[in-house]
Structures are given as C-alpha cells and as structure tokens.
mmCIF file of C-alpha atoms in Angstrom:
data_model
loop_
_atom_site.group_PDB
_atom_site.id
_atom_site.type_symbol
_atom_site.label_atom_id
_atom_site.label_comp_id
_atom_site.label_asym_id
_atom_site.label_seq_id
_atom_site.Cartn_x
_atom_site.Cartn_y
_atom_site.Cartn_z
ATOM 1 C CA UNK A 1 0.000 0.000 0.000
ATOM 2 C CA UNK A 2 1.456 3.411 -0.913
ATOM 3 C CA UNK A 3 2.233 5.614 2.042
ATOM 4 C CA UNK A 4 0.259 8.837 2.275
ATOM 5 C CA UNK A 5 2.359 11.861 1.549
ATOM 6 C CA UNK A 6 3.046 14.383 4.280
ATOM 7 C CA UNK A 7 4.330 17.793 3.335
ATOM 8 C CA UNK A 8 5.589 20.596 5.568
ATOM 9 C CA UNK A 9 2.504 22.757 5.093
ATOM 10 C CA UNK A 10 0.285 19.917 6.319
ATOM 11 C CA UNK A 11 2.544 19.391 9.340
ATOM 12 C CA UNK A 12 2.322 23.114 10.143
ATOM 13 C CA UNK A 13 -1.468 23.195 9.719
ATOM 14 C CA UNK A 14 -2.019 20.120 11.886
ATOM 15 C CA UNK A 15 0.282 21.302 14.690
ATOM 16 C CA UNK A 16 -0.282 25.038 14.534
ATOM 17 C CA UNK A 17 -2.212 25.199 17.761
ATOM 18 C CA UNK A 18 -0.303 22.832 20.016
ATOM 19 C CA UNK A 19 3.155 23.879 18.888
ATOM 20 C CA UNK A 20 2.308 27.476 17.907
ATOM 21 C CA UNK A 21 4.445 27.034 14.813
ATOM 22 C CA UNK A 22 5.360 30.135 12.859
ATOM 23 C CA UNK A 23 7.035 30.418 9.511
ATOM 24 C CA UNK A 24 10.407 32.070 9.643
ATOM 25 C CA UNK A 25 11.961 31.341 6.246
ATOM 26 C CA UNK A 26 11.877 29.021 3.260
ATOM 27 C CA UNK A 27 8.141 29.256 2.638
ATOM 28 C CA UNK A 28 8.743 28.296 -0.964
ATOM 29 C CA UNK A 29 9.611 24.824 0.317
ATOM 30 C CA UNK A 30 6.198 24.376 1.969
ATOM 31 C CA UNK A 31 5.447 21.375 -0.229
ATOM 32 C CA UNK A 32 8.612 19.506 0.717
ATOM 33 C CA UNK A 33 7.755 15.927 1.589
ATOM 34 C CA UNK A 34 8.536 14.489 5.012
ATOM 35 C CA UNK A 35 9.289 10.814 4.592
ATOM 36 C CA UNK A 36 10.518 9.757 8.023
ATOM 37 C CA UNK A 37 8.622 9.452 11.290
ATOM 38 C CA UNK A 38 11.741 10.284 13.302
ATOM 39 C CA UNK A 39 12.980 13.651 14.462
ATOM 40 C CA UNK A 40 16.627 14.652 14.864
ATOM 41 C CA UNK A 41 18.674 17.196 16.832
ATOM 42 C CA UNK A 42 21.326 18.236 14.316
ATOM 43 C CA UNK A 43 23.968 19.347 16.822
ATOM 44 C CA UNK A 44 26.646 17.054 15.429
ATOM 45 C CA UNK A 45 25.885 18.005 11.852
ATOM 46 C CA UNK A 46 26.231 21.687 12.753
ATOM 47 C CA UNK A 47 29.564 21.074 14.440
ATOM 48 C CA UNK A 48 30.844 19.425 11.290
ATOM 49 C CA UNK A 49 30.270 15.697 11.752
ATOM 50 C CA UNK A 50 27.979 14.891 8.838
ATOM 51 C CA UNK A 51 28.835 11.230 8.404
ATOM 52 C CA UNK A 52 25.516 9.336 8.541
ATOM 53 C CA UNK A 53 23.624 12.581 9.143
ATOM 54 C CA UNK A 54 19.912 11.590 8.984
ATOM 55 C CA UNK A 55 19.046 14.702 7.005
ATOM 56 C CA UNK A 56 15.694 13.361 5.794
ATOM 57 C CA UNK A 57 14.162 13.736 9.259
ATOM 58 C CA UNK A 58 12.455 16.724 10.817
ATOM 59 C CA UNK A 59 15.352 18.687 12.384
ATOM 60 C CA UNK A 60 14.828 20.344 15.756
ATOM 61 C CA UNK A 61 17.197 23.036 16.964
ATOM 62 C CA UNK A 62 17.078 24.487 20.460
ATOM 63 C CA UNK A 63 19.149 26.288 23.092
ATOM 64 C CA UNK A 64 22.216 24.024 22.838
ATOM 65 C CA UNK A 65 22.579 24.291 19.071
ATOM 66 C CA UNK A 66 21.657 27.946 19.252
ATOM 67 C CA UNK A 67 24.322 28.842 21.806
ATOM 68 C CA UNK A 68 26.840 26.754 19.848
ATOM 69 C CA UNK A 69 26.162 28.804 16.711
ATOM 70 C CA UNK A 70 26.377 31.926 18.828
ATOM 71 C CA UNK A 71 29.833 30.938 20.079
ATOM 72 C CA UNK A 72 31.193 30.661 16.529
ATOM 73 C CA UNK A 73 32.856 33.397 14.583
ATOM 74 C CA UNK A 74 30.896 34.820 11.678
ATOM 75 C CA UNK A 75 32.914 32.818 9.194
ATOM 76 C CA UNK A 76 32.585 29.537 11.107
ATOM 77 C CA UNK A 77 28.875 30.065 11.586
ATOM 78 C CA UNK A 78 28.374 30.673 7.882
ATOM 79 C CA UNK A 79 30.347 27.522 7.119
ATOM 80 C CA UNK A 80 28.357 25.392 9.590
ATOM 81 C CA UNK A 81 25.068 26.528 8.144
ATOM 82 C CA UNK A 82 26.133 26.168 4.517
ATOM 83 C CA UNK A 83 27.293 22.632 5.319
ATOM 84 C CA UNK A 84 24.007 21.668 6.939
ATOM 85 C CA UNK A 85 21.884 23.283 4.247
ATOM 86 C CA UNK A 86 23.789 21.443 1.532
ATOM 87 C CA UNK A 87 21.603 18.495 2.542
ATOM 88 C CA UNK A 88 17.986 18.308 1.482
ATOM 89 C CA UNK A 89 16.505 18.587 4.933
ATOM 90 C CA UNK A 90 12.695 18.652 4.891
ATOM 91 C CA UNK A 91 12.212 21.197 7.675
ATOM 92 C CA UNK A 92 14.170 22.882 10.439
ATOM 93 C CA UNK A 93 12.338 23.862 13.620
ATOM 94 C CA UNK A 94 13.675 26.326 16.189
ATOM 95 C CA UNK A 95 12.213 25.395 19.582
ATOM 96 C CA UNK A 96 12.213 27.175 22.929
ATOM 97 C CA UNK A 97 11.547 30.585 21.407
ATOM 98 C CA UNK A 98 14.912 30.639 19.626
ATOM 99 C CA UNK A 99 15.052 32.348 16.256
ATOM 100 C CA UNK A 100 17.208 31.672 13.212
ATOM 101 C CA UNK A 101 20.050 34.156 12.852
ATOM 102 C CA UNK A 102 20.698 36.406 9.892
ATOM 103 C CA UNK A 103 22.713 33.814 7.984
ATOM 104 C CA UNK A 104 20.078 31.166 8.172
ATOM 105 C CA UNK A 105 17.105 33.082 6.803
ATOM 106 C CA UNK A 106 18.513 34.058 3.360
ATOM 107 C CA UNK A 107 20.168 30.664 3.068
ATOM 108 C CA UNK A 108 16.960 28.805 3.806
ATOM 109 C CA UNK A 109 15.050 31.014 1.372
ATOM 110 C CA UNK A 110 17.610 30.362 -1.315
ATOM 111 C CA UNK A 111 17.602 26.585 -0.763
ATOM 112 C CA UNK A 112 13.806 26.443 -0.264
ATOM 113 C CA UNK A 113 14.228 24.774 3.095
ATOM 114 C CA UNK A 114 11.350 25.574 5.465
ATOM 115 C CA UNK A 115 12.379 27.066 8.804
ATOM 116 C CA UNK A 116 9.781 27.243 11.584
ATOM 117 C CA UNK A 117 9.781 28.625 15.115
ATOM 118 C CA UNK A 118 7.969 27.383 18.198
ATOM 119 C CA UNK A 119 7.887 28.884 21.691
ATOM 120 C CA UNK A 120 7.505 25.368 23.153
ATOM 121 C CA UNK A 121 10.522 23.627 24.683
ATOM 122 C CA UNK A 122 12.459 21.188 22.535
ATOM 123 C CA UNK A 123 11.232 18.299 24.717
ATOM 124 C CA UNK A 124 7.615 19.212 24.029
ATOM 125 C CA UNK A 125 8.252 19.765 20.316
ATOM 126 C CA UNK A 126 10.131 16.461 20.013
ATOM 127 C CA UNK A 127 7.506 14.557 21.965
ATOM 128 C CA UNK A 128 4.459 15.965 20.199
ATOM 129 C CA UNK A 129 5.959 15.786 16.737
ATOM 130 C CA UNK A 130 7.118 12.196 17.243
ATOM 131 C CA UNK A 131 3.603 11.279 18.309
ATOM 132 C CA UNK A 132 2.087 13.096 15.344
ATOM 133 C CA UNK A 133 4.535 11.529 12.877
ATOM 134 C CA UNK A 134 4.002 8.049 14.364
ATOM 135 C CA UNK A 135 0.268 8.469 13.880
ATOM 136 C CA UNK A 136 0.728 9.714 10.359
ATOM 137 C CA UNK A 137 3.073 6.939 9.273
ATOM 138 C CA UNK A 138 1.186 4.193 11.141
ATOM 139 C CA UNK A 139 0.313 1.367 8.744
ATOM 140 C CA UNK A 140 -3.363 1.300 7.741
ATOM 141 C CA UNK A 141 -5.550 -1.126 5.888
ATOM 142 C CA UNK A 142 -9.219 -1.275 4.974
ATOM 143 C CA UNK A 143 -11.092 -4.459 5.759
ATOM 144 C CA UNK A 144 -14.585 -5.818 5.224
ATOM 145 C CA UNK A 145 -16.171 -6.128 8.656
ATOM 146 C CA UNK A 146 -18.122 -4.381 11.375
ATOM 147 C CA UNK A 147 -16.659 -2.887 14.539
ATOM 148 C CA UNK A 148 -18.797 -2.403 17.643
ATOM 149 C CA UNK A 149 -17.862 -1.306 21.153
ATOM 150 C CA UNK A 150 -19.601 -3.852 23.396
ATOM 151 C CA UNK A 151 -19.199 -3.081 27.118
ATOM 152 C CA UNK A 152 -16.010 -1.232 26.213
ATOM 153 C CA UNK A 153 -14.566 -4.173 24.279
ATOM 154 C CA UNK A 154 -13.917 -3.645 20.574
ATOM 155 C CA UNK A 155 -15.524 -6.586 18.760
ATOM 156 C CA UNK A 156 -14.634 -6.870 15.089
ATOM 157 C CA UNK A 157 -17.228 -8.956 13.261
ATOM 158 C CA UNK A 158 -16.074 -10.543 10.034
ATOM 159 C CA UNK A 159 -17.523 -13.139 7.724
ATOM 160 C CA UNK A 160 -18.907 -13.506 4.265
ATOM 161 C CA UNK A 161 -21.162 -10.938 2.694
ATOM 162 C CA UNK A 162 -24.761 -11.500 3.773
ATOM 163 C CA UNK A 163 -23.923 -13.547 6.880
ATOM 164 C CA UNK A 164 -25.556 -10.894 9.079
ATOM 165 C CA UNK A 165 -22.812 -8.645 10.411
ATOM 166 C CA UNK A 166 -24.840 -5.474 10.049
ATOM 167 C CA UNK A 167 -27.934 -7.039 11.608
ATOM 168 C CA UNK A 168 -25.950 -8.084 14.680
ATOM 169 C CA UNK A 169 -24.460 -4.603 14.932
ATOM 170 C CA UNK A 170 -27.940 -3.110 14.680
ATOM 171 C CA UNK A 171 -29.192 -5.384 17.442
ATOM 172 C CA UNK A 172 -26.208 -4.470 19.625
ATOM 173 C CA UNK A 173 -26.770 -0.759 19.016
ATOM 174 C CA UNK A 174 -30.410 -1.211 19.962
ATOM 175 C CA UNK A 175 -29.245 -2.688 23.279
ATOM 176 C CA UNK A 176 -27.120 0.367 23.996
ATOM 177 C CA UNK A 177 -23.743 -0.603 22.543
ATOM 178 C CA UNK A 178 -21.821 1.692 20.263
ATOM 179 C CA UNK A 179 -21.203 1.314 16.550
ATOM 180 C CA UNK A 180 -17.766 2.312 15.276
ATOM 181 C CA UNK A 181 -18.001 1.283 11.632
ATOM 182 C CA UNK A 182 -20.160 -0.986 9.546
ATOM 183 C CA UNK A 183 -19.050 -2.948 6.517
ATOM 184 C CA UNK A 184 -15.843 -1.010 5.919
ATOM 185 C CA UNK A 185 -13.353 -0.639 8.774
ATOM 186 C CA UNK A 186 -10.065 1.216 8.512
ATOM 187 C CA UNK A 187 -7.489 -0.446 10.758
ATOM 188 C CA UNK A 188 -4.389 1.357 11.983
ATOM 189 C CA UNK A 189 -1.497 -0.116 13.937
ATOM 190 C CA UNK A 190 -0.107 2.455 16.315
ATOM 191 C CA UNK A 191 3.562 2.722 17.276
ATOM 192 C CA UNK A 192 2.717 0.975 20.553
ATOM 193 C CA UNK A 193 1.398 -2.042 18.659
ATOM 194 C CA UNK A 194 -2.277 -1.362 19.286
ATOM 195 C CA UNK A 195 -4.813 -2.044 16.559
ATOM 196 C CA UNK A 196 -7.352 0.756 16.168
ATOM 197 C CA UNK A 197 -10.427 0.682 13.968
ATOM 198 C CA UNK A 198 -12.395 3.609 12.601
ATOM 199 C CA UNK A 199 -15.071 4.286 10.040
ATOM 200 C CA UNK A 200 -14.834 6.195 6.833
ATOM 201 C CA UNK A 201 -15.569 9.927 7.061
ATOM 202 C CA UNK A 202 -17.976 9.732 4.126
ATOM 203 C CA UNK A 203 -19.956 6.752 5.381
ATOM 204 C CA UNK A 204 -19.979 7.951 9.036
ATOM 205 C CA UNK A 205 -22.124 5.438 10.890
ATOM 206 C CA UNK A 206 -24.425 4.664 8.006
ATOM 207 C CA UNK A 207 -25.448 1.080 7.620
ATOM 208 C CA UNK A 208 -26.997 -0.989 4.874
ATOM 209 C CA UNK A 209 -29.613 -3.429 6.093
ATOM 210 C CA UNK A 210 -30.948 -5.805 3.477
ATOM 211 C CA UNK A 211 -34.628 -5.163 2.932
ATOM 212 C CA UNK A 212 -34.573 -1.726 4.555
ATOM 213 C CA UNK A 213 -31.775 0.077 2.762
ATOM 214 C CA UNK A 214 -29.312 2.607 4.074
ATOM 215 C CA UNK A 215 -29.950 3.929 7.570
ATOM 216 C CA UNK A 216 -28.182 6.582 9.626
ATOM 217 C CA UNK A 217 -27.427 5.057 13.029
ATOM 218 C CA UNK A 218 -26.704 8.347 14.765
ATOM 219 C CA UNK A 219 -29.879 9.874 13.355
ATOM 220 C CA UNK A 220 -32.075 6.948 14.362
ATOM 221 C CA UNK A 221 -30.534 5.833 17.672
ATOM 222 C CA UNK A 222 -28.737 8.945 18.873
ATOM 223 C CA UNK A 223 -25.222 10.084 19.621
ATOM 224 C CA UNK A 224 -24.807 7.617 22.497
ATOM 225 C CA UNK A 225 -24.834 4.756 20.005
ATOM 226 C CA UNK A 226 -21.817 5.744 18.008
ATOM 227 C CA UNK A 227 -18.114 5.931 18.570
ATOM 228 C CA UNK A 228 -15.467 7.378 16.236
ATOM 229 C CA UNK A 229 -12.689 4.914 16.879
ATOM 230 C CA UNK A 230 -12.002 1.933 19.053
ATOM 231 C CA UNK A 231 -9.221 -0.474 19.815
ATOM 232 C CA UNK A 232 -9.903 -3.842 18.173
ATOM 233 C CA UNK A 233 -9.780 -6.462 20.926
ATOM 234 C CA UNK A 234 -11.522 -9.606 19.685
ATOM 235 C CA UNK A 235 -12.298 -10.785 16.173
ATOM 236 C CA UNK A 236 -15.621 -12.599 15.903
ATOM 237 C CA UNK A 237 -15.944 -14.601 12.696
ATOM 238 C CA UNK A 238 -19.527 -15.335 11.768
ATOM 239 C CA UNK A 239 -19.909 -18.574 9.838
ATOM 240 C CA UNK A 240 -22.776 -20.673 8.643
ATOM 241 C CA UNK A 241 -23.118 -23.716 10.878
ATOM 242 C CA UNK A 242 -22.403 -26.203 8.083
ATOM 243 C CA UNK A 243 -19.150 -24.441 7.179
ATOM 244 C CA UNK A 244 -17.728 -24.441 10.652
ATOM 245 C CA UNK A 245 -16.791 -28.070 11.294
ATOM 246 C CA UNK A 246 -15.333 -28.501 14.763
ATOM 247 C CA UNK A 247 -15.984 -25.611 17.114
ATOM 248 C CA UNK A 248 -14.260 -24.811 20.380
ATOM 249 C CA UNK A 249 -16.407 -26.298 23.142
ATOM 250 C CA UNK A 250 -14.267 -25.280 26.103
ATOM 251 C CA UNK A 251 -12.570 -21.965 25.472
ATOM 252 C CA UNK A 252 -9.629 -23.034 27.633
ATOM 253 C CA UNK A 253 -7.048 -21.773 25.206
ATOM 254 C CA UNK A 254 -7.561 -18.617 23.276
ATOM 255 C CA UNK A 255 -7.252 -18.846 19.544
ATOM 256 C CA UNK A 256 -4.923 -16.019 18.565
ATOM 257 C CA UNK A 257 -4.584 -14.582 15.098
ATOM 258 C CA UNK A 258 -2.423 -11.830 13.732
ATOM 259 C CA UNK A 259 -3.872 -8.709 12.133
ATOM 260 C CA UNK A 260 -1.244 -6.283 10.845
ATOM 261 C CA UNK A 261 1.288 -7.821 13.184
ATOM 262 C CA UNK A 262 -0.915 -7.436 16.275
ATOM 263 C CA UNK A 263 -2.094 -10.537 18.123
ATOM 264 C CA UNK A 264 -5.864 -10.624 18.588
ATOM 265 C CA UNK A 265 -8.008 -13.371 20.133
ATOM 266 C CA UNK A 266 -10.415 -14.843 17.616
ATOM 267 C CA UNK A 267 -13.771 -16.503 18.183
ATOM 268 C CA UNK A 268 -15.605 -18.453 15.489
ATOM 269 C CA UNK A 269 -19.333 -18.148 15.986
ATOM 270 C CA UNK A 270 -21.568 -20.566 14.080
ATOM 271 C CA UNK A 271 -24.771 -18.979 12.821
ATOM 272 C CA UNK A 272 -27.875 -21.120 13.283
ATOM 273 C CA UNK A 273 -31.461 -19.940 12.847
ATOM 274 C CA UNK A 274 -33.010 -19.098 16.188
ATOM 275 C CA UNK A 275 -29.711 -18.497 17.947
ATOM 276 C CA UNK A 276 -29.397 -15.170 19.702
ATOM 277 C CA UNK A 277 -26.096 -13.966 18.327
ATOM 278 C CA UNK A 278 -26.371 -10.607 20.068
ATOM 279 C CA UNK A 279 -26.364 -12.156 23.522
ATOM 280 C CA UNK A 280 -23.478 -14.368 22.436
ATOM 281 C CA UNK A 281 -21.577 -11.291 21.274
ATOM 282 C CA UNK A 282 -22.178 -9.601 24.634
ATOM 283 C CA UNK A 283 -20.962 -12.739 26.364
ATOM 284 C CA UNK A 284 -17.807 -12.799 24.247
ATOM 285 C CA UNK A 285 -17.107 -9.206 25.308
ATOM 286 C CA UNK A 286 -17.741 -9.902 29.009
ATOM 287 C CA UNK A 287 -15.715 -13.101 28.887
ATOM 288 C CA UNK A 288 -12.852 -11.150 27.342
ATOM 289 C CA UNK A 289 -13.046 -8.657 30.224
ATOM 290 C CA UNK A 290 -12.929 -11.581 32.666
ATOM 291 C CA UNK A 291 -9.931 -13.061 30.886
ATOM 292 C CA UNK A 292 -7.938 -9.838 30.895
ATOM 293 C CA UNK A 293 -8.621 -9.487 34.590
ATOM 294 C CA UNK A 294 -7.145 -12.971 35.015
ATOM 295 C CA UNK A 295 -10.264 -15.089 35.254
ATOM 296 C CA UNK A 296 -10.813 -17.911 32.804
ATOM 297 C CA UNK A 297 -14.077 -19.700 33.557
ATOM 298 C CA UNK A 298 -13.117 -22.875 31.694
ATOM 299 C CA UNK A 299 -9.722 -23.050 33.364
ATOM 300 C CA UNK A 300 -10.976 -22.412 36.873
ATOM 301 C CA UNK A 301 -13.781 -24.934 36.473
ATOM 302 C CA UNK A 302 -11.251 -27.445 35.222
ATOM 303 C CA UNK A 303 -8.987 -26.724 38.193
ATOM 304 C CA UNK A 304 -11.877 -27.425 40.540
ATOM 305 C CA UNK A 305 -12.584 -30.637 38.693
ATOM 306 C CA UNK A 306 -8.932 -31.765 38.854
ATOM 307 C CA UNK A 307 -8.785 -30.916 42.530
ATOM 308 C CA UNK A 308 -11.948 -32.893 43.258
ATOM 309 C CA UNK A 309 -10.616 -35.931 41.390
ATOM 310 C CA UNK A 310 -7.262 -35.751 43.107
ATOM 311 C CA UNK A 311 -8.882 -35.680 46.538
ATOM 312 C CA UNK A 312 -10.971 -38.712 45.581
ATOM 313 C CA UNK A 313 -7.853 -40.615 44.583
ATOM 314 C CA UNK A 314 -6.105 -39.651 47.811
ATOM 315 C CA UNK A 315 -9.109 -40.769 49.855
ATOM 316 C CA UNK A 316 -9.284 -44.054 47.994
ATOM 317 C CA UNK A 317 -5.561 -44.689 48.497
ATOM 318 C CA UNK A 318 -5.853 -43.984 52.191
ATOM 319 C CA UNK A 319 -8.874 -46.238 52.612
ATOM 320 C CA UNK A 320 -7.332 -48.932 50.428
ATOM 321 C CA UNK A 321 -4.159 -49.035 52.525
ATOM 322 C CA UNK A 322 -5.896 -48.876 55.845
ATOM 323 C CA UNK A 323 -6.312 -52.590 56.532
ATOM 324 C CA UNK A 324 -7.824 -53.736 59.786
ATOM 325 C CA UNK B 1 -9.448 -18.781 -11.349
ATOM 326 C CA UNK B 2 -8.583 -15.163 -10.823
ATOM 327 C CA UNK B 3 -9.448 -12.236 -13.077
ATOM 328 C CA UNK B 4 -8.314 -8.642 -12.612
ATOM 329 C CA UNK B 5 -9.719 -5.930 -14.840
ATOM 330 C CA UNK B 6 -9.398 -2.153 -14.799
ATOM 331 C CA UNK B 7 -12.590 -0.318 -15.623
ATOM 332 C CA UNK B 8 -13.134 3.403 -16.110
ATOM 333 C CA UNK B 9 -16.291 4.911 -14.644
ATOM 334 C CA UNK B 10 -18.389 6.500 -17.381
ATOM 335 C CA UNK B 11 -21.465 7.451 -15.406
ATOM 336 C CA UNK B 12 -21.563 11.280 -15.302
ATOM 337 C CA UNK B 13 -22.574 11.265 -11.632
ATOM 338 C CA UNK B 14 -19.964 8.693 -10.687
ATOM 339 C CA UNK B 15 -20.569 5.482 -8.754
ATOM 340 C CA UNK B 16 -23.210 6.874 -6.382
ATOM 341 C CA UNK B 17 -25.806 4.985 -4.329
ATOM 342 C CA UNK B 18 -28.011 3.742 -7.153
ATOM 343 C CA UNK B 19 -25.340 2.396 -9.484
ATOM 344 C CA UNK B 20 -23.466 1.046 -6.459
ATOM 345 C CA UNK B 21 -26.585 -0.922 -5.501
ATOM 346 C CA UNK B 22 -26.967 -2.281 -9.045
ATOM 347 C CA UNK B 23 -23.305 -3.305 -9.080
ATOM 348 C CA UNK B 24 -23.543 -4.999 -5.694
ATOM 349 C CA UNK B 25 -26.750 -6.817 -6.618
ATOM 350 C CA UNK B 26 -25.112 -8.139 -9.778
ATOM 351 C CA UNK B 27 -21.997 -9.119 -7.822
ATOM 352 C CA UNK B 28 -23.997 -10.925 -5.132
ATOM 353 C CA UNK B 29 -25.393 -13.362 -7.699
ATOM 354 C CA UNK B 30 -21.949 -14.952 -8.060
ATOM 355 C CA UNK B 31 -20.160 -17.193 -5.631
ATOM 356 C CA UNK B 32 -16.720 -15.749 -6.498
ATOM 357 C CA UNK B 33 -14.865 -13.471 -4.108
ATOM 358 C CA UNK B 34 -15.098 -9.958 -5.550
ATOM 359 C CA UNK B 35 -12.987 -6.974 -4.565
ATOM 360 C CA UNK B 36 -12.928 -3.498 -5.998
ATOM 361 C CA UNK B 37 -9.805 -1.391 -5.650
ATOM 362 C CA UNK B 38 -9.379 2.304 -6.077
ATOM 363 C CA UNK B 39 -6.018 3.789 -5.165
ATOM 364 C CA UNK B 40 -5.024 2.328 -1.831
ATOM 365 C CA UNK B 41 -8.563 1.316 -0.829
ATOM 366 C CA UNK B 42 -9.739 -2.244 -1.463
ATOM 367 C CA UNK B 43 -13.332 -3.128 -0.600
ATOM 368 C CA UNK B 44 -15.703 -6.038 -1.062
ATOM 369 C CA UNK B 45 -17.619 -5.895 -4.340
ATOM 370 C CA UNK B 46 -20.663 -7.252 -2.520
ATOM 371 C CA UNK B 47 -20.885 -4.324 -0.105
ATOM 372 C CA UNK B 48 -22.852 -1.214 -1.013
ATOM 373 C CA UNK B 49 -21.139 0.815 1.689
ATOM 374 C CA UNK B 50 -17.759 -0.368 0.451
ATOM 375 C CA UNK B 51 -18.450 0.610 -3.152
ATOM 376 C CA UNK B 52 -19.825 3.982 -2.050
ATOM 377 C CA UNK B 53 -16.736 4.588 0.054
ATOM 378 C CA UNK B 54 -14.584 4.482 -3.078
ATOM 379 C CA UNK B 55 -16.289 7.721 -4.205
ATOM 380 C CA UNK B 56 -15.396 6.820 -7.803
ATOM 381 C CA UNK B 57 -16.320 9.831 -9.919
ATOM 382 C CA UNK B 58 -16.687 9.914 -13.686
ATOM 383 C CA UNK B 59 -13.351 9.118 -15.285
ATOM 384 C CA UNK B 60 -12.016 7.318 -12.196
ATOM 385 C CA UNK B 61 -10.340 3.983 -12.776
ATOM 386 C CA UNK B 62 -11.327 1.086 -10.577
ATOM 387 C CA UNK B 63 -9.830 -2.364 -10.533
ATOM 388 C CA UNK B 64 -12.222 -5.294 -10.215
ATOM 389 C CA UNK B 65 -10.625 -8.455 -8.805
ATOM 390 C CA UNK B 66 -12.585 -11.681 -9.008
ATOM 391 C CA UNK B 67 -11.553 -15.042 -7.689
ATOM 392 C CA UNK B 68 -13.670 -18.162 -7.923
ATOM 393 C CA UNK B 69 -15.301 -20.727 -10.201
ATOM 394 C CA UNK B 70 -17.691 -18.307 -11.887
ATOM 395 C CA UNK B 71 -15.112 -15.517 -12.259
ATOM 396 C CA UNK B 72 -15.387 -15.392 -16.035
ATOM 397 C CA UNK B 73 -19.161 -14.968 -16.160
ATOM 398 C CA UNK B 74 -18.908 -12.571 -13.248
ATOM 399 C CA UNK B 75 -16.426 -10.174 -14.872
ATOM 400 C CA UNK B 76 -18.581 -10.061 -18.001
ATOM 401 C CA UNK B 77 -21.701 -9.300 -15.979
ATOM 402 C CA UNK B 78 -20.000 -6.634 -13.893
ATOM 403 C CA UNK B 79 -18.339 -4.969 -16.892
ATOM 404 C CA UNK B 80 -21.715 -4.873 -18.606
ATOM 405 C CA UNK B 81 -23.295 -3.367 -15.501
ATOM 406 C CA UNK B 82 -20.623 -0.681 -15.245
ATOM 407 C CA UNK B 83 -20.707 0.243 -18.923
ATOM 408 C CA UNK B 84 -24.528 0.300 -19.116
ATOM 409 C CA UNK B 85 -26.351 3.518 -18.503
ATOM 410 C CA UNK B 86 -26.780 2.917 -14.798
ATOM 411 C CA UNK B 87 -28.630 6.169 -14.263
ATOM 412 C CA UNK B 88 -31.454 5.057 -16.511
ATOM 413 C CA UNK B 89 -31.497 1.448 -15.366
ATOM 414 C CA UNK B 90 -31.604 2.478 -11.770
ATOM 415 C CA UNK B 91 -34.827 4.405 -12.052
#
C-alpha cells in the first residue's frame, strides 16, 4: 500500500495550535515531503560531523545548538550553516523561542528549506511531533467487517457478505452498545502495537440493512450509540453452521490470530437460525473482560474438577491401605 | 481462477448509491470473491457501503478483482453493468 504523503505545510497546519508554529523562512519549500517518522537534533551536523547525518528527518534546533552557533565566529557560523543546508533537509524547527540568525534566513530562502519557530521547549516539540509523525506513518488497511464497542470491548465482526454482520451490529446498538463502523473498517497499527479501527468519514455510521436500505445510526438511535474509533480487541468470525466443522467447546485456550502484526483473540461463531447472536456477542465481550482481569471460567472450572478428582484418589488410596 | 480488470467509470454522476446498488446486486449473484480497488482502498464488491466509500467519480479507474469458479461470467456481468447507462437502469 502506498504511504500517504506528508508535506511541511500539512505538518504546520495540523500542529499550529499545540506547537504554535510560525514560519520564519523558506516558505517556498512548503510542499517539501517528510518521509521519516523520526525527528533529529542536528547538533553534530552543525559542528561538522555529517557522516551518517539523517538529514531526511524533521530537524529540531534548540538552546544548545543555538548557543553553539552563537559561540562561533561569523565565518565559522556561515560555514556550519552552509554545510548543513547542503543536505535536502525537509524542515528545520527552532524550539524554545529561539530564532534563526541572519545567515540562516537568506540561506533557507535560497535553498527552499522551510524554517519554523515554536515557543515550546524542545522536549515538548520532540515529543508531540514524534507522536504526530508516528500516527501519520502508522500502517493502515481497509477491511470488510463491522466494529462495535460492546461493554467497552472492541468486537470486530467478520464473515462472508450476507452472513448478518450489520444485523448483529444493529441489534447491539439497539441494546445500547456503540457502533464504530459498519461494513468497511479502517485499521491502523499504532507505534505501541495497538490495533485501532475507525469508520470512513464519508460513510460515518451509516449502515446498509438488506430489505430496509441505508440507515443513519446516529440519526435513528442517537449520539450515544456511536463511537469514532475503538481499539480492536476480539475478532468474531460469523460462519454458517455447516461451514464451521469442529468448534471450540471449552474456550480453555484462546485462539490467537495476527492482524497487521498485532495478536488478537479470535472466536468463530456458528450462525444457526433461532440463535441469539447478540447475547453471544455480549458474552464474548464480558468473557474477554474476565480473561484480561485474570479469570478464565473454563480453566478455573477445570482446576476445581482436577482438585476434586485428586482428593478422591487420595481418599481411595488412604482407605485402600488402611487394613484392619 | 482469478481475473483482474481495470474499468473506467463512465457514469456522469460517478458510482453513487443507485449504481453502487446495481453493481452490488449483480456481484452478489456470483459465488466468487469480488474486490474493488481504487487507489489504496480495497473493498468487497458485494458491499454497497464499500463501493460507495470508493467515491469513484466519472473518469475514475477502478480495478475489479474476481476469484472463484464463476469468475469469467462474473467479470462479463460486472463490466456490462458498469458500462450500461446505470442512471437510466436504476430508475
């Protein structure tokens, strides 16, 4: 999948408020593309060590670099800046209220390298920009499925077209759960390895129900029934009963699958006429909550059973050996 | 068998709700797996919401991917549906 393109103007627009970014020079380079999700403090590059200089990252300059430049003679300063600007750096940000000096501005304008200023400290700029860039460059994919927040658990329903994903979502919404996206879910893996699902901005909580047509969930059921994005926690595959074969009857071990490199428990739910799938879906969500709080019903029942049997054996041994 | 075909949208209003519904209805008659791709978005060809999400305007190129036993009949039917005057048929 091609990666979305991020240019400097977009970065400025998206972070204008939090970072209070201001243009200082190089506006003609506003469409320069940022291709790395890392940021870099170019202190070494300024001092002359440019071997393996990661110039393609967002460069952040603050007090240290600033006072270093200040300590240089005019000639040395000019040299340091010419050297750094000989690389195609996407953007240079002056943090902590520092401002580019008189050499930098004409040089940046000439080389079309955007220079921005922020009153925020370099730590804040680095932190917020890294977060923003991680989000931007996070891998995304679009899948066919329905995502519902059931008791705070993100259930991703998948299965063949017409198996009843939307109908189950509708039933869940009617019982007070929240719809994230129907039919088309955009999945994103965050830098922390969390899988998030969201709907499409055009389709926003609309749903197609066979026989009724397209309905607007927020309009019909209200704002409490929708959610913009949710972590995907369990995948529920809906299958026709005759396609399923052997199903898990115990639930002792979780079946784990990988979606975009993230491990997610998976439940295969056979669809049979007359079965209340909605209640089953709620149970899956509650059972997941139990499991993450360390309680596995099947395991603890089995432990009780093993314990009971062991005590029986012990009693039998004792009685068997106790001859009169 | 797998068939991949690129089709240009000719409908002046693009692939909006009505033609999307006609496409999906035609697609649902086949057992093959059908996907429609536009740019970096790939959706099920049997989902109205999916097709609408592509927002394929007139002149847009979409790629129809079909995999299954009836793929050949399916691509013919879907190409015919897309090239027909969907506006009129949808009334």
